[in-house]
XYZ file of C-alpha atoms in Angstrom:
404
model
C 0.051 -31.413 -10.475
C -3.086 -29.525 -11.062
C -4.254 -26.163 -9.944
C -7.369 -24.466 -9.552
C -7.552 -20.352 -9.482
C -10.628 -19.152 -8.320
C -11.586 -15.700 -9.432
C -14.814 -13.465 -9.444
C -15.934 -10.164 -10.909
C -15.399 -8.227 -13.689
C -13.550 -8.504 -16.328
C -10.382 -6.564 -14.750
C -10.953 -9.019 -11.753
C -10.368 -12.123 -13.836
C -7.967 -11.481 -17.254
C -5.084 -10.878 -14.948
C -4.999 -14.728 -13.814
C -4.978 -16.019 -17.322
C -1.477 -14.581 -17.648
C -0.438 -16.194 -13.983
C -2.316 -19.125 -15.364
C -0.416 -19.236 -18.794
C 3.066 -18.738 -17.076
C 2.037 -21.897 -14.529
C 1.181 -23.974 -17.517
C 4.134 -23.362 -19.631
C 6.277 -24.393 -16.378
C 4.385 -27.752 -16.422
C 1.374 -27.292 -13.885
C -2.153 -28.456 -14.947
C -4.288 -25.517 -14.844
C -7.990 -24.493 -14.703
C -9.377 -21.459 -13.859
C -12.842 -21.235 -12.261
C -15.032 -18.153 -12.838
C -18.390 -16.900 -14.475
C -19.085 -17.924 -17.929
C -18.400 -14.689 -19.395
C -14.961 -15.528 -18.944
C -14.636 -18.764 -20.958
C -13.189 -17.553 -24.155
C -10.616 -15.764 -21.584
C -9.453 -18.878 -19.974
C -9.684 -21.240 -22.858
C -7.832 -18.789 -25.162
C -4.962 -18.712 -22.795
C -4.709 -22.572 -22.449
C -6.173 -23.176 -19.638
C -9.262 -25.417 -19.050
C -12.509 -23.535 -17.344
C -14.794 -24.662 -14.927
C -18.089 -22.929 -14.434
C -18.749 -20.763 -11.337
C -22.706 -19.553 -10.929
C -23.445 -15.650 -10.616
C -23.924 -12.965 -13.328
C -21.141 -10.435 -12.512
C -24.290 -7.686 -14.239
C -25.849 -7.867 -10.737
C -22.946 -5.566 -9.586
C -23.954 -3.070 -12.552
C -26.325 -1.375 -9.853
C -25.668 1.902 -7.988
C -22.645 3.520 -6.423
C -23.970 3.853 -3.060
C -22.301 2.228 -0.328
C -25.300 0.357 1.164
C -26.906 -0.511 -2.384
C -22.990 -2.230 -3.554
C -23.299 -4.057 0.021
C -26.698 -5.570 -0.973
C -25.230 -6.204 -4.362
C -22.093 -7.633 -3.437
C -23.998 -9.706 -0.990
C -26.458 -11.432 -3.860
C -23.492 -11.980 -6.113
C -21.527 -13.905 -3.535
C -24.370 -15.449 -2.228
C -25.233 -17.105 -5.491
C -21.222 -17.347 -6.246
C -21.066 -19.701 -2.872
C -23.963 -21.759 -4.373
C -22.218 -23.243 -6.691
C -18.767 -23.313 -4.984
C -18.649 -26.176 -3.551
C -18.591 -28.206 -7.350
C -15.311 -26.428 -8.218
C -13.049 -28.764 -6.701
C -12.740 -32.642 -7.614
C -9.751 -34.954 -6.408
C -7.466 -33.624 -8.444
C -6.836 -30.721 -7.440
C -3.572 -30.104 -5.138
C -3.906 -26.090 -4.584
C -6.078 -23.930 -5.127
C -5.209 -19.996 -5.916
C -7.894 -17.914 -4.591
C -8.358 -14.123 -5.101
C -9.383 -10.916 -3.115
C -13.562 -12.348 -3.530
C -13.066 -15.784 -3.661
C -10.981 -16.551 -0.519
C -13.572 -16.444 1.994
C -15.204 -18.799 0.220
C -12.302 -20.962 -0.972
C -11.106 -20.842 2.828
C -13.943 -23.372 3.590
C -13.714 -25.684 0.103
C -9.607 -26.110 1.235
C -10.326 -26.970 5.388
C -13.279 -29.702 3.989
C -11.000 -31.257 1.178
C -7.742 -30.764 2.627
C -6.551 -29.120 -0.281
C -3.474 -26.254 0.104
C -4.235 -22.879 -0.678
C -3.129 -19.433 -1.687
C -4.218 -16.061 -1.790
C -3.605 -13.643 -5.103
C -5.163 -10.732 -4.127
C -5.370 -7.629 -6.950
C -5.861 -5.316 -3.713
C -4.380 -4.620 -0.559
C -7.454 -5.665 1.764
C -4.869 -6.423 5.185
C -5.289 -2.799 7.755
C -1.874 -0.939 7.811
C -1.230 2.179 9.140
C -0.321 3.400 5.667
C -3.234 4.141 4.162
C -6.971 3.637 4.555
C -8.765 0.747 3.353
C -9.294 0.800 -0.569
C -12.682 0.113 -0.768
C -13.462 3.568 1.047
C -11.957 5.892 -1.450
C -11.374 8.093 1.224
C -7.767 9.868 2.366
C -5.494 8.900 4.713
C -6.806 9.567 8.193
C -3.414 8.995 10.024
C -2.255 5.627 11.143
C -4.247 4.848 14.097
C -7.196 5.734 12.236
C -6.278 3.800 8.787
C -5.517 0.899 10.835
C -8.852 0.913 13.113
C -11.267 1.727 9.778
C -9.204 -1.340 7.805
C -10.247 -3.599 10.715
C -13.430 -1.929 10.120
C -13.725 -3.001 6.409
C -12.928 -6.339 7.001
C -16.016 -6.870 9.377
C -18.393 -5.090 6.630
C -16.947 -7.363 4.049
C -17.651 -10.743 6.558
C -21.029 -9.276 6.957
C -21.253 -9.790 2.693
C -20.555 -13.297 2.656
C -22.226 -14.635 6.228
C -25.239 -16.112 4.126
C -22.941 -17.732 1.630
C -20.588 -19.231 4.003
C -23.298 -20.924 6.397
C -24.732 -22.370 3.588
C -21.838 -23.491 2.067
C -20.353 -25.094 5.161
C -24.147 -26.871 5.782
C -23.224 -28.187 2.276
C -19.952 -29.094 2.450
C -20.815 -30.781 6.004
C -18.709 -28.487 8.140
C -19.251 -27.054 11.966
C -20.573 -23.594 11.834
C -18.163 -20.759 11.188
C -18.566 -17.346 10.709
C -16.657 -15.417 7.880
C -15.097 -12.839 10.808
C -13.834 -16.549 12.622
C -12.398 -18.274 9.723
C -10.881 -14.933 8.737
C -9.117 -14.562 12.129
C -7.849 -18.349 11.965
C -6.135 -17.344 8.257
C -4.882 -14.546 9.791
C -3.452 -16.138 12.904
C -1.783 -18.874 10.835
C 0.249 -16.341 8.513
C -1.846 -17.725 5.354
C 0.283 -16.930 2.424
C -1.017 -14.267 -0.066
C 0.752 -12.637 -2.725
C -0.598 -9.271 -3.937
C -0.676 -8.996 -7.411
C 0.345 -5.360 -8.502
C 3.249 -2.342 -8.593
C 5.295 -1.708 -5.173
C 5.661 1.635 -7.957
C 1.855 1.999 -6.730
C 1.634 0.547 -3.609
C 5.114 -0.316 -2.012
C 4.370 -3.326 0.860
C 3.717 -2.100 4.133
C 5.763 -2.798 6.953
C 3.328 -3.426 9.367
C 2.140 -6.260 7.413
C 1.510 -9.450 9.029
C 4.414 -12.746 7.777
C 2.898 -13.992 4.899
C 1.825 -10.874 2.763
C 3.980 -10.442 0.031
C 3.428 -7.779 -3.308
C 5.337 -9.931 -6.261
C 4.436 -7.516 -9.023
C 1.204 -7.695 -12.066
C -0.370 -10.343 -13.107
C -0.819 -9.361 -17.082
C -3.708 -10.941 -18.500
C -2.831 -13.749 -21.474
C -2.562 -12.074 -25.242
C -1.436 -14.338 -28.294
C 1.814 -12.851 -29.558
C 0.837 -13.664 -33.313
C -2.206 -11.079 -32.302
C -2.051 -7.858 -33.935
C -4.468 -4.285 -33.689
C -7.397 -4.419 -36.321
C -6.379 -2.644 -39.443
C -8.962 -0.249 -39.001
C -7.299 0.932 -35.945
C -4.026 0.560 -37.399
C -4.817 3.174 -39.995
C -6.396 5.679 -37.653
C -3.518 5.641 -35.602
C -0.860 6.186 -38.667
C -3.015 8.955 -39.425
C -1.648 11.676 -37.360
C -0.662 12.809 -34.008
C -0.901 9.645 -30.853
C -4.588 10.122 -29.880
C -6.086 9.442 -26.631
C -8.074 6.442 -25.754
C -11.308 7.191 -23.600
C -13.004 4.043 -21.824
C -14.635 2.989 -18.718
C -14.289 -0.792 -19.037
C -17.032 -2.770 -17.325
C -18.256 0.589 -15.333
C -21.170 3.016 -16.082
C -23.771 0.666 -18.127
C -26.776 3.129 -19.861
C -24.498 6.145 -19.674
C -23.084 5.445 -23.141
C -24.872 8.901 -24.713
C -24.184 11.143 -22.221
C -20.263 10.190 -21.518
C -19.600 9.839 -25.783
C -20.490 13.248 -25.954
C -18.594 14.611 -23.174
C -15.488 12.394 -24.293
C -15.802 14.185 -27.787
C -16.264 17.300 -26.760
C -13.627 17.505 -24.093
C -11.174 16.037 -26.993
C -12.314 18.473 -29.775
C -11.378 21.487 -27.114
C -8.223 20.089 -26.127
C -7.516 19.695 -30.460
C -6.819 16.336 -29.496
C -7.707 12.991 -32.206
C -9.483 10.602 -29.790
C -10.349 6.768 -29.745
C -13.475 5.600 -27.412
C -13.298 1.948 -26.226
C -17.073 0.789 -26.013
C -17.272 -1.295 -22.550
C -20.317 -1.631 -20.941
C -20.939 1.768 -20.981
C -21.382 1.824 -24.678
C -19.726 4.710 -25.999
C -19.496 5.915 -29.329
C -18.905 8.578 -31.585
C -17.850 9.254 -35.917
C -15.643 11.507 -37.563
C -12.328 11.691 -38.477
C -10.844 12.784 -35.155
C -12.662 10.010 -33.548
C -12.997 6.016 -33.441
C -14.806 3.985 -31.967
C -13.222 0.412 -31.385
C -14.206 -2.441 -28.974
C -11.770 -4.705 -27.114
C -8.397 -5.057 -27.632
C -5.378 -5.637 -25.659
C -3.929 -3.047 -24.029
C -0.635 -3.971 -24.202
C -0.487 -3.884 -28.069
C -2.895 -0.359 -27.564
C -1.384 1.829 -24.837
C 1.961 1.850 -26.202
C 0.693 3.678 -28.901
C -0.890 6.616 -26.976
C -0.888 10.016 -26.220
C -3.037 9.728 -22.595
C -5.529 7.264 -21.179
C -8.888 8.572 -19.952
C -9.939 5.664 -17.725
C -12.132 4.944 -14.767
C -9.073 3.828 -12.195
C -9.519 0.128 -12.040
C -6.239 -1.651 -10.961
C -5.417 -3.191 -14.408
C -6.190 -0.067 -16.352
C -3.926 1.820 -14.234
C -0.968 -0.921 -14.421
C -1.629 -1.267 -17.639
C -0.990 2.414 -18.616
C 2.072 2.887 -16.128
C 3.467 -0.446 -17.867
C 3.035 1.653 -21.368
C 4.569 4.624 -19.877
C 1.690 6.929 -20.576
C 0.142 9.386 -18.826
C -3.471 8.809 -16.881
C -6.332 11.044 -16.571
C -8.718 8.601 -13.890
C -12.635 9.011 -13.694
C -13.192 6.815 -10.630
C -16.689 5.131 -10.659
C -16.904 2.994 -7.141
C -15.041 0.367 -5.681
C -11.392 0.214 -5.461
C -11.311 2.835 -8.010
C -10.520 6.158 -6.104
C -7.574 4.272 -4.484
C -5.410 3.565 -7.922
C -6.608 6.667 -8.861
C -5.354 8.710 -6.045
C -1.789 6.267 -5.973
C -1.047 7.386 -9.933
C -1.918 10.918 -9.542
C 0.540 10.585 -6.270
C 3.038 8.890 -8.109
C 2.797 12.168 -10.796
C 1.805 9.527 -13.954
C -1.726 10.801 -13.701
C -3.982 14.085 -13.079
C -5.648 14.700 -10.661
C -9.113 12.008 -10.266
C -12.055 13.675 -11.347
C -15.038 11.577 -9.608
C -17.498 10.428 -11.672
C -20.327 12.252 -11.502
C -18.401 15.728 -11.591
C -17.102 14.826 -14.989
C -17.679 17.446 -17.343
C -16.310 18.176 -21.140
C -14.677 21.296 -19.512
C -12.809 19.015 -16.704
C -11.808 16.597 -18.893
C -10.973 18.998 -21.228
C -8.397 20.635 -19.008
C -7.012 17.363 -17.448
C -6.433 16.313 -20.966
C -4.426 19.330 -21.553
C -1.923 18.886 -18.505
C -1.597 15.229 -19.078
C -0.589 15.374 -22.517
C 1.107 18.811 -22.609
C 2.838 18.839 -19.355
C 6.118 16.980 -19.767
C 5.847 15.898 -16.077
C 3.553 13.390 -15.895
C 4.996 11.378 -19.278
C 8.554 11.981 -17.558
C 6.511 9.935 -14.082
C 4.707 7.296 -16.281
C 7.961 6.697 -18.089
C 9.733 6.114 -14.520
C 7.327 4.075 -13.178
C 7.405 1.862 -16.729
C 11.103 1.317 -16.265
C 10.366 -0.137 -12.463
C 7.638 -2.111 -13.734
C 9.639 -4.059 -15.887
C 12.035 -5.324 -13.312
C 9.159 -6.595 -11.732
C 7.747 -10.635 -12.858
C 4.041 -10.994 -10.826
C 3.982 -14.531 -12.681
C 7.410 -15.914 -11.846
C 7.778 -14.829 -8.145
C 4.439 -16.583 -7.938
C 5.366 -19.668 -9.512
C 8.068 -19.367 -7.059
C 6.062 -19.477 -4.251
C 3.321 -22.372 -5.632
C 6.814 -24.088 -5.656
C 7.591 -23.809 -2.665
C 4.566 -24.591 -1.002
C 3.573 -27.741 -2.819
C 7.344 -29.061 -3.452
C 8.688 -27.892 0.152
């Protein structure tokens, strides 16, 4: 049987299905993953074949405004949807679609006939719980959450109405809009399974039938893989440092946020290590390295705090480790998991983005890894993590579906 996960983004919106991918392989399933190029080594590394899907995932590097990421996110899936319609051949018998491909995939399943799934790494369905993640903003009570998630959704239809009329046109289809086919999902229960923490976001019970949060998705590291020596030795050297990265956030602000990171470090008398990312950072001494990427399950482990800029696999990934967070949300969904750890107590307070100073960080640095309470949260939500499988409650369910 062969199955085809769609996923788009950044890199934190595609490693987590090589792991799902990896688990459905080793119980037998054919798998292929379809995303942007800059994700082959990903896919191939973890076993799993790779198809091609167009779009340069640097388009979203932009600005943080709300109306510039719409026209952003617009271009990217509108040159995503261009090349969707290739990604499925005969074979295929389900396809596994995530939070930015389903509204396309929706359309490749009702022309082929081919089942389909949702693994989502964010709640996107309204609730009265909490507002919708992509606004960063507070909870505005339950009437209100609900009514400005219903909102959301329409904004995000609005993104992909170019895409999906062409891509129906193509794929010889009736007209549709986005808000239309959305509704029909929703009115037939479509299955999706959310792929993080109920230690971070328990499921709502307002929730439609159908949504279900299974747990992480880890993305796929060899187990024969080991840290570079070079890192190795700096972290035998002395006290657990701090790691300080912004993963695929804040390209061309490499100078400006090295120094900061260094300086904050030096005045908390903490030894530091800066992950590169897009945004380039880097700094030399002995207190400080510089290393590019490695997994962060073999990393975090190994760490005193993690300076990071909230995206939903940082933030599992550093609640999985047990180690306290200091979050510098960018955009996005990155307030949300920011807010949710510092909530939970495994993190600091968020400091936005562009109030970051070396004195803020300083400070935050200071509570997270001198305060007992936040390593005594991040330990508690590392212990319910790991009763949690993402990848076998969703093999579970592709079982299900396609042997039921």
């Amino acid at each position: 049987m062969r199955i085809m996960i769609a996923a788009a983004g950044s890199r934190g919106d595609v490693a987590p299905y090589t792991g799902l991918g990896a688990e459905l392989r080793r119980a037998g399933y054919d798998v292929a993953l379809a995303a942007t190029d800059t994700f082959a080594p990903l896919a191939r590394d973890a076993g799993l074949e790779f198809r091609s899907l167009p779009a340069d995932t640097r388009m979203r590097g932009g600005g943080t405004g709300r109306r510039e990421l719409m026209r952003t996110a617009a271009a990217f899936i509108t040159e995503l949807g261009q090349g969707f319609a290739d990604m499925v051949d005969k074979g295929t018998d389900l396809l596994l679609l995530s939070t930015t491909t389903a509204p396309l995939g929706w359309h490749l399943a009702e022309a082929t006939g081919t089942p389909s799934l949702g693994v989502y790494l964010q709640p996107t369905a309204p609730t009265g719980d909490f507002p919708p993640v992509v606004t960063g903003s507070r909870s505005l009570g339950r009437l209100a959450n609900r009514a400005t998630g219903r909102f959301a959704l329409r904004m995000a239809d609005r993104v992909y109405e170019q895409a999906v009329a062409q891509l129906r046109h193509r794929l010889q289809l009736p007209p549709a809009s986005p808000s239309e086919t959305r509704r029909r999902q929703e009115q037939a229960n479509w299955p999706i399974l959310h792929g993080f923490s109920t230690a971070l976001v328990p499921r709502p019970s307002d929730w439609r039938p159908g949504l279900e949060v299974v747990g992480n998705w880890w993305p796929h590291h060899d187990p024969a893989e080991r840290l570079p020596s070079g890192l190795e030795d700096f972290l035998s050297a002395g006290p657990r440092p701090v790691l300080v990265g912004f993963g695929s956030m804040a390209s061309g602000d490499g100078e400006r946020l090295s120094e900061i990171a260094v300086r904050a470090l030096r005045r908390a008398g903490l030894r530091g290590i800066l992950q590169a990312g897009s945004a380039g950072l880097t700094a030399d001494g002995d207190d400080v390295l510089t290393i590019g990427d490695v997994p962060h399950a073999l990393l975090f482990p190994r760490l005193a705090a993690v300076v990071h800029h909230g995206g939903a696999g940082t933030s599992a990934a550093a609640l999985r480790a047990g180690v306290p967070a200091v979050p510098v949300p960018v955009t996005a969904d990155q307030p949300f998991w920011a807010r949710r750890l510092a909530v939970l107590g495994a993190a600091t307070a968020p400091i936005p983005f562009r109030s970051l100073t070396a004195e803020r960080l300083a400070d935050s640095l200071g509570q997270a890894v001198k305060q007992q309470a936040h390593s005594r949260a991040a330990a508690r939500a590392s212990q319910h993590l790991a009763t949690e499988n993402g990848a076998r409650q969703t093999l579970d369910a592709v079982r299900r579906l396609t042997e039921g």
